CSV table of C-alpha atoms in Angstrom, one decimal:
chain,number,residue,atom,x,y,z
M,128,UNK,CA,39.8,65.8,47.8
M,129,UNK,CA,38.5,68.9,46.3
M,130,UNK,CA,35.1,69.1,46.2
M,131,UNK,CA,35.4,72.8,44.6
M,132,UNK,CA,33.0,71.9,41.6
M,133,UNK,CA,30.7,69.3,43.5
M,134,UNK,CA,27.9,72.0,43.7
M,135,UNK,CA,28.1,72.3,40.1
M,136,UNK,CA,28.3,69.3,39.1
M,137,UNK,CA,25.1,67.9,41.1
M,138,UNK,CA,23.5,70.9,40.4
M,139,UNK,CA,23.8,70.2,36.4
M,140,UNK,CA,23.4,66.6,36.5
M,141,UNK,CA,19.6,66.5,35.7
M,142,UNK,CA,21.0,68.5,32.2
M,143,UNK,CA,22.9,65.5,31.5
M,144,UNK,CA,20.6,63.0,33.2
M,145,UNK,CA,22.8,61.3,35.2
M,146,UNK,CA,21.3,57.9,35.2
M,147,UNK,CA,22.4,55.7,38.8
M,148,UNK,CA,22.2,59.1,40.6
M,149,UNK,CA,19.1,59.8,42.8
M,150,UNK,CA,15.8,57.9,43.6
M,151,UNK,CA,12.5,59.7,42.9
M,152,UNK,CA,10.9,61.9,45.3
M,153,UNK,CA,7.5,60.5,46.6
M,154,UNK,CA,4.7,62.0,47.7
M,155,UNK,CA,3.9,61.0,51.4
M,156,UNK,CA,3.1,64.1,52.9
M,157,UNK,CA,1.9,62.3,56.7
M,158,UNK,CA,5.3,60.4,56.6
M,159,UNK,CA,7.2,61.1,60.7
M,160,UNK,CA,9.0,64.4,60.1
M,161,UNK,CA,12.1,62.4,61.3
M,162,UNK,CA,11.7,60.2,58.3
M,163,UNK,CA,12.1,63.1,55.8
M,164,UNK,CA,15.6,64.7,54.3
M,165,UNK,CA,13.1,67.4,52.6
M,166,UNK,CA,9.8,68.5,51.3
M,167,UNK,CA,8.8,70.2,47.9
M,168,UNK,CA,5.4,71.2,47.5
M,169,UNK,CA,3.8,68.4,49.7
M,170,UNK,CA,6.8,65.6,48.0
M,171,UNK,CA,9.0,64.3,50.1
M,172,UNK,CA,12.6,63.3,49.6
M,173,UNK,CA,12.8,60.5,52.3
M,174,UNK,CA,16.4,60.6,54.3
M,175,UNK,CA,16.5,56.5,53.0
M,176,UNK,CA,16.3,58.0,49.5
M,177,UNK,CA,19.3,60.9,51.2
M,178,UNK,CA,21.0,58.5,52.6
M,179,UNK,CA,21.2,55.7,49.1
M,180,UNK,CA,22.5,58.9,47.1
M,181,UNK,CA,24.9,59.6,49.4
M,182,UNK,CA,26.0,56.0,49.2
M,183,UNK,CA,26.9,56.2,45.8
M,184,UNK,CA,28.8,59.2,46.1
M,185,UNK,CA,31.2,57.8,49.0
M,186,UNK,CA,31.2,54.6,47.0
M,187,UNK,CA,32.4,56.6,43.8
M,188,UNK,CA,34.9,58.3,45.9
M,189,UNK,CA,36.6,55.2,47.7
M,190,UNK,CA,36.9,53.2,44.5
M,191,UNK,CA,39.1,56.5,43.6
M,192,UNK,CA,41.2,55.6,46.4
M,193,UNK,CA,40.0,59.0,48.2
M,194,UNK,CA,39.2,60.0,51.7
M,195,UNK,CA,36.6,62.8,52.6
M,196,UNK,CA,37.4,64.3,55.9
M,197,UNK,CA,34.2,65.6,58.3
M,198,UNK,CA,34.2,69.1,56.7
M,199,UNK,CA,34.1,67.9,53.1
M,200,UNK,CA,31.4,65.7,53.8
M,201,UNK,CA,28.8,68.0,55.0
M,202,UNK,CA,29.5,69.8,52.4
M,203,UNK,CA,29.0,67.0,49.9
M,204,UNK,CA,25.8,66.2,52.0
M,205,UNK,CA,24.3,69.5,51.7
M,206,UNK,CA,25.3,69.8,47.8
M,207,UNK,CA,23.3,66.7,47.4
M,208,UNK,CA,20.2,67.7,49.6
M,209,UNK,CA,20.4,70.6,47.3
M,210,UNK,CA,20.4,68.6,43.9
M,211,UNK,CA,18.0,66.1,45.0
M,212,UNK,CA,15.6,69.5,45.3
M,213,UNK,CA,16.5,71.1,42.4
M,214,UNK,CA,15.7,67.6,40.2
M,215,UNK,CA,12.6,67.7,42.0
M,216,UNK,CA,11.5,71.4,41.7
M,217,UNK,CA,12.4,70.8,37.9
M,218,UNK,CA,10.8,67.9,37.4
M,219,UNK,CA,7.3,68.7,39.1
M,220,UNK,CA,7.5,72.0,36.5
M,221,UNK,CA,8.0,69.7,34.0
M,222,UNK,CA,4.7,68.4,34.4
M,223,UNK,CA,3.1,71.9,35.3
M,224,UNK,CA,4.3,72.8,31.5
M,225,UNK,CA,2.9,69.7,29.9
M,226,UNK,CA,5.9,67.7,29.3
M,227,UNK,CA,5.1,63.8,28.8
M,228,UNK,CA,8.0,61.3,27.9
M,229,UNK,CA,7.0,58.1,25.5
M,230,UNK,CA,7.6,54.9,27.2
M,231,UNK,CA,9.6,54.1,24.3
M,232,UNK,CA,12.0,56.7,24.4
M,233,UNK,CA,12.4,55.9,28.3
M,234,UNK,CA,13.5,51.9,27.0
M,235,UNK,CA,15.5,53.1,24.5
M,236,UNK,CA,17.8,55.2,27.0
M,237,UNK,CA,17.8,51.5,29.2
M,238,UNK,CA,18.8,49.5,26.5
M,239,UNK,CA,21.9,52.1,25.5
M,240,UNK,CA,22.6,52.2,29.5
M,241,UNK,CA,22.3,47.9,30.0
M,242,UNK,CA,24.8,48.0,26.7
M,243,UNK,CA,27.5,49.5,28.8
M,244,UNK,CA,27.8,46.5,30.7
M,245,UNK,CA,28.8,42.9,28.9
M,246,UNK,CA,26.2,41.3,30.2
M,247,UNK,CA,22.7,41.7,31.4
M,248,UNK,CA,24.3,39.9,35.0
M,249,UNK,CA,26.7,42.4,35.4
M,250,UNK,CA,23.8,44.8,34.8
M,251,UNK,CA,21.8,43.7,37.5
M,252,UNK,CA,24.9,43.8,39.7
M,253,UNK,CA,25.6,46.7,39.4
M,254,UNK,CA,21.8,47.8,40.3
M,255,UNK,CA,22.5,45.5,43.5
M,256,UNK,CA,25.5,47.1,44.5
M,257,UNK,CA,23.7,50.4,44.4
M,258,UNK,CA,20.3,48.7,45.9
M,259,UNK,CA,18.5,50.3,43.1
M,260,UNK,CA,16.0,48.6,41.0
M,261,UNK,CA,15.3,48.6,37.4
M,262,UNK,CA,12.0,50.0,38.0
M,263,UNK,CA,13.8,52.6,39.6
M,264,UNK,CA,16.1,53.3,37.0
M,265,UNK,CA,13.6,53.2,34.8
M,266,UNK,CA,11.9,55.9,36.3
M,267,UNK,CA,14.7,58.2,37.0
M,268,UNK,CA,15.6,57.8,33.0
M,269,UNK,CA,11.9,59.1,32.7
M,270,UNK,CA,12.0,62.2,35.2
M,271,UNK,CA,15.5,63.1,33.3
M,272,UNK,CA,14.3,63.1,29.9
M,273,UNK,CA,11.6,65.2,31.1
M,274,UNK,CA,13.6,67.8,32.7
M,275,UNK,CA,16.0,67.8,30.0
M,276,UNK,CA,13.5,68.8,27.4
M,277,UNK,CA,12.1,71.5,30.5
M,278,UNK,CA,15.6,73.2,30.0
M,279,UNK,CA,15.4,72.5,26.2
M,280,UNK,CA,12.7,74.4,26.1
M,281,UNK,CA,13.1,76.9,28.7
M,282,UNK,CA,16.2,78.2,28.1
M,283,UNK,CA,18.7,76.2,25.4
M,284,UNK,CA,16.5,77.0,22.7
M,285,UNK,CA,16.0,80.4,23.0
M,286,UNK,CA,19.9,80.8,23.2
M,287,UNK,CA,21.8,82.1,20.5
M,288,UNK,CA,25.4,83.0,20.0
M,289,UNK,CA,25.9,85.4,17.3
M,290,UNK,CA,29.1,85.8,14.8
M,291,UNK,CA,30.2,89.1,16.3
M,292,UNK,CA,30.0,87.8,20.2
M,293,UNK,CA,32.5,84.8,19.8
M,294,UNK,CA,34.5,86.9,17.0
M,295,UNK,CA,34.9,89.5,20.0
M,296,UNK,CA,35.2,86.9,22.9
M,297,UNK,CA,38.1,85.6,20.0
M,298,UNK,CA,39.9,89.0,19.8
M,299,UNK,CA,39.5,89.8,23.7
M,300,UNK,CA,41.1,86.2,24.7
M,301,UNK,CA,43.6,85.1,22.3
M,302,UNK,CA,46.3,83.7,24.7
M,303,UNK,CA,43.5,81.3,25.3
M,304,UNK,CA,44.1,80.6,21.7
M,305,UNK,CA,47.8,79.8,21.8
M,306,UNK,CA,49.4,76.1,21.3
M,307,UNK,CA,52.7,76.0,22.7
M,308,UNK,CA,55.5,74.2,20.7
M,309,UNK,CA,54.8,70.5,20.4
M,310,UNK,CA,57.5,68.0,19.1
M,311,UNK,CA,56.5,64.6,17.8
M,312,UNK,CA,59.2,62.0,18.7
M,313,UNK,CA,60.0,58.3,19.6
M,314,UNK,CA,62.7,57.1,21.4
M,315,UNK,CA,64.3,53.5,22.8
M,316,UNK,CA,64.7,53.2,25.8
M,317,UNK,CA,66.9,51.2,28.4
M,318,UNK,CA,66.0,51.4,31.7
M,319,UNK,CA,68.1,51.7,35.2
M,320,UNK,CA,66.3,50.7,38.4
M,321,UNK,CA,66.2,53.3,40.6
M,322,UNK,CA,68.8,52.2,43.0
M,323,UNK,CA,70.8,50.6,40.7
M,324,UNK,CA,74.5,50.0,41.0
M,325,UNK,CA,77.4,50.9,38.7
M,326,UNK,CA,78.1,47.6,37.3
M,327,UNK,CA,74.9,47.8,36.3
M,328,UNK,CA,74.4,51.0,35.3
M,329,UNK,CA,77.3,50.4,33.2
M,330,UNK,CA,75.2,46.6,31.6
M,331,UNK,CA,73.1,49.0,30.3
M,332,UNK,CA,74.8,51.9,29.2
M,333,UNK,CA,76.7,49.3,27.1
M,334,UNK,CA,72.8,47.8,25.4
M,335,UNK,CA,72.6,51.1,24.5
M,336,UNK,CA,75.6,52.0,22.9
M,337,UNK,CA,75.3,48.9,20.9
M,338,UNK,CA,71.8,50.0,19.9
M,339,UNK,CA,73.2,53.4,18.6
M,340,UNK,CA,75.4,51.6,16.7
M,341,UNK,CA,73.1,49.9,14.6
M,342,UNK,CA,71.0,53.7,14.3
M,343,UNK,CA,74.0,55.4,13.0
M,344,UNK,CA,74.4,52.2,10.7
M,345,UNK,CA,71.2,53.3,9.0
M,346,UNK,CA,68.9,50.1,10.9
M,347,UNK,CA,65.3,51.2,10.9
M,348,UNK,CA,64.3,53.1,14.4
M,349,UNK,CA,60.8,52.4,14.6
M,350,UNK,CA,61.9,48.3,14.3
M,351,UNK,CA,65.0,48.6,16.4
M,352,UNK,CA,62.9,50.4,18.9
M,353,UNK,CA,59.7,47.6,18.6
M,354,UNK,CA,62.9,44.9,18.9
M,355,UNK,CA,65.1,46.6,22.0
M,356,UNK,CA,63.2,49.2,23.6
M,357,UNK,CA,62.4,48.6,27.1
M,358,UNK,CA,59.6,51.8,27.5
M,359,UNK,CA,55.7,51.0,26.9
M,360,UNK,CA,55.7,52.7,23.8
M,361,UNK,CA,58.3,49.8,22.1
M,362,UNK,CA,54.6,48.5,20.4
M,363,UNK,CA,54.2,51.6,18.4
M,364,UNK,CA,57.9,51.5,17.5
M,365,UNK,CA,58.6,53.9,20.4
M,366,UNK,CA,56.6,57.1,19.3
M,367,UNK,CA,55.2,59.0,21.9
M,368,UNK,CA,53.2,61.5,19.6
M,369,UNK,CA,53.2,65.4,20.0
M,370,UNK,CA,53.9,66.7,23.7
M,371,UNK,CA,54.9,70.0,24.8
M,372,UNK,CA,57.6,71.4,27.7
M,373,UNK,CA,56.5,70.3,31.0
M,374,UNK,CA,55.4,66.6,29.9
M,375,UNK,CA,58.9,65.1,30.1
M,376,UNK,CA,61.1,64.6,32.5
M,377,UNK,CA,63.8,67.7,31.5
M,378,UNK,CA,67.3,66.0,30.9
M,379,UNK,CA,64.5,64.3,27.9
M,380,UNK,CA,62.4,67.7,27.3
M,381,UNK,CA,66.0,69.6,26.9
M,382,UNK,CA,67.4,67.6,24.2
M,383,UNK,CA,64.2,66.8,22.6
M,384,UNK,CA,63.2,70.5,21.7
M,385,UNK,CA,66.9,71.2,20.5
M,386,UNK,CA,66.7,69.0,18.3
M,387,UNK,CA,65.2,69.3,14.2
M,388,UNK,CA,63.1,67.2,12.6
M,389,UNK,CA,64.5,63.2,11.4
M,390,UNK,CA,67.4,64.1,13.7
M,391,UNK,CA,68.4,61.6,16.3
M,392,UNK,CA,69.9,62.2,19.4
M,393,UNK,CA,73.6,61.2,21.6
M,394,UNK,CA,72.2,59.4,24.4
M,395,UNK,CA,70.4,60.9,26.9
M,396,UNK,CA,70.1,59.8,30.7
M,397,UNK,CA,67.5,60.2,32.6
M,398,UNK,CA,66.0,58.1,36.0
M,399,UNK,CA,64.4,55.7,33.6
M,400,UNK,CA,67.1,55.0,32.2
M,401,UNK,CA,69.3,55.8,28.8
M,402,UNK,CA,67.2,57.4,25.9
M,403,UNK,CA,68.3,57.2,22.2
M,404,UNK,CA,65.3,59.8,20.9
M,405,UNK,CA,64.2,60.1,17.4
M,406,UNK,CA,62.6,63.4,16.5
M,407,UNK,CA,59.9,63.5,13.6
M,408,UNK,CA,57.7,66.4,13.4
M,409,UNK,CA,57.9,70.1,15.1
M,410,UNK,CA,55.1,72.1,15.8
M,411,UNK,CA,56.2,76.0,16.4
M,412,UNK,CA,53.6,77.7,18.9
M,413,UNK,CA,50.9,79.8,17.5
M,414,UNK,CA,47.8,81.2,17.9
M,415,UNK,CA,44.5,79.4,16.2
M,416,UNK,CA,42.7,80.6,13.9
M,417,UNK,CA,38.8,82.5,14.2
M,418,UNK,CA,38.0,80.2,11.8
M,419,UNK,CA,39.6,76.6,13.4
M,420,UNK,CA,37.3,77.2,16.8
M,421,UNK,CA,34.8,79.0,15.8
M,422,UNK,CA,31.9,76.4,16.2
M,423,UNK,CA,33.6,75.4,19.5
M,424,UNK,CA,33.8,78.2,20.4
M,425,UNK,CA,30.0,78.9,19.8
M,426,UNK,CA,29.2,75.6,21.6
M,427,UNK,CA,30.8,76.5,24.6
M,428,UNK,CA,29.8,80.1,24.5
M,429,UNK,CA,26.5,78.7,24.8
M,430,UNK,CA,26.8,75.7,27.4
M,431,UNK,CA,28.2,78.9,29.8
M,432,UNK,CA,25.0,81.0,29.1
M,433,UNK,CA,23.1,77.7,29.3
M,434,UNK,CA,24.2,76.8,33.1
M,435,UNK,CA,23.8,80.8,33.8
M,436,UNK,CA,20.6,81.1,33.2
M,437,UNK,CA,19.2,77.5,34.2
M,438,UNK,CA,20.9,78.4,37.4
M,439,UNK,CA,18.5,81.8,37.3
M,440,UNK,CA,16.0,79.4,36.3
M,441,UNK,CA,16.2,77.0,39.4
M,442,UNK,CA,16.5,80.0,42.1
M,443,UNK,CA,13.5,81.8,40.8
M,444,UNK,CA,11.0,78.0,40.6
M,445,UNK,CA,12.7,77.4,44.3
M,446,UNK,CA,11.6,80.9,45.3
M,447,UNK,CA,8.0,79.8,44.2
M,448,UNK,CA,8.1,76.1,45.6
M,449,UNK,CA,7.3,75.7,49.3
M,450,UNK,CA,10.3,73.6,50.4
M,451,UNK,CA,11.3,72.8,53.7
M,452,UNK,CA,14.5,70.5,55.0
M,453,UNK,CA,14.4,68.2,57.8
């Protein structure tokens, strides 16, 4: 499993209000040291809170069928604790500058989250699995919104990316805006299972040859694909959409990229079976024009600057805070 981006993702989770991730720290200076994970300006992140967040992350990993090595687990634990500390430092700062979130705004966010679930029962079940209460979720929404407002006020609102900057980036990185040649094609597939014997292959070949004759006789390719193709694209008339080199198996790709628009191939054999391919459109290799990517590039450059400045901002807040890890 790759945790290369995990720290970055955890670091900026607060900006995107990752609900169901962390439970707020509590002001309990007199708690025993062995029950504390960290303390920030007298506000405690408990071991229980840390474990709860760790379990949420581990459940996500398990649901993806992945495993975590001992080294990866140690790194993940460190990243989670750092994320909890940073979110607490940010929330404390949001309160220092007087940011207030209205109850109605929190309720609206909670309602939006509930809409992602088929029913109220499913929502409650999800909370139960994560050992969370609705009040904890509401408090985390409030904290997340306060942190987002802080970042907006202190960082995002102050960043402006000029046209000159985006144009300079475009001119200096034109390779990033190149689009490779693409074709839009459909196919009719008669499957041949792995390990099929000669008789089975011959039967499949006979089927595709019969279909090929119907195509040559002027039959509608899409309708024939719907009727005969054994591939998952048959419901779309065999349409595979646009694809570039490297996205299809090589014999299929070699055929498709040597054809002209509206041309139908001979029978093509791949490890999946026998295909007849029809190419509909060809988009040659091109470099996207600056005008077409300007707005997207501006947003990307601004986001990168926000993340860079936010990292520096958080670092300074942490330097100014009294932080103890246990």
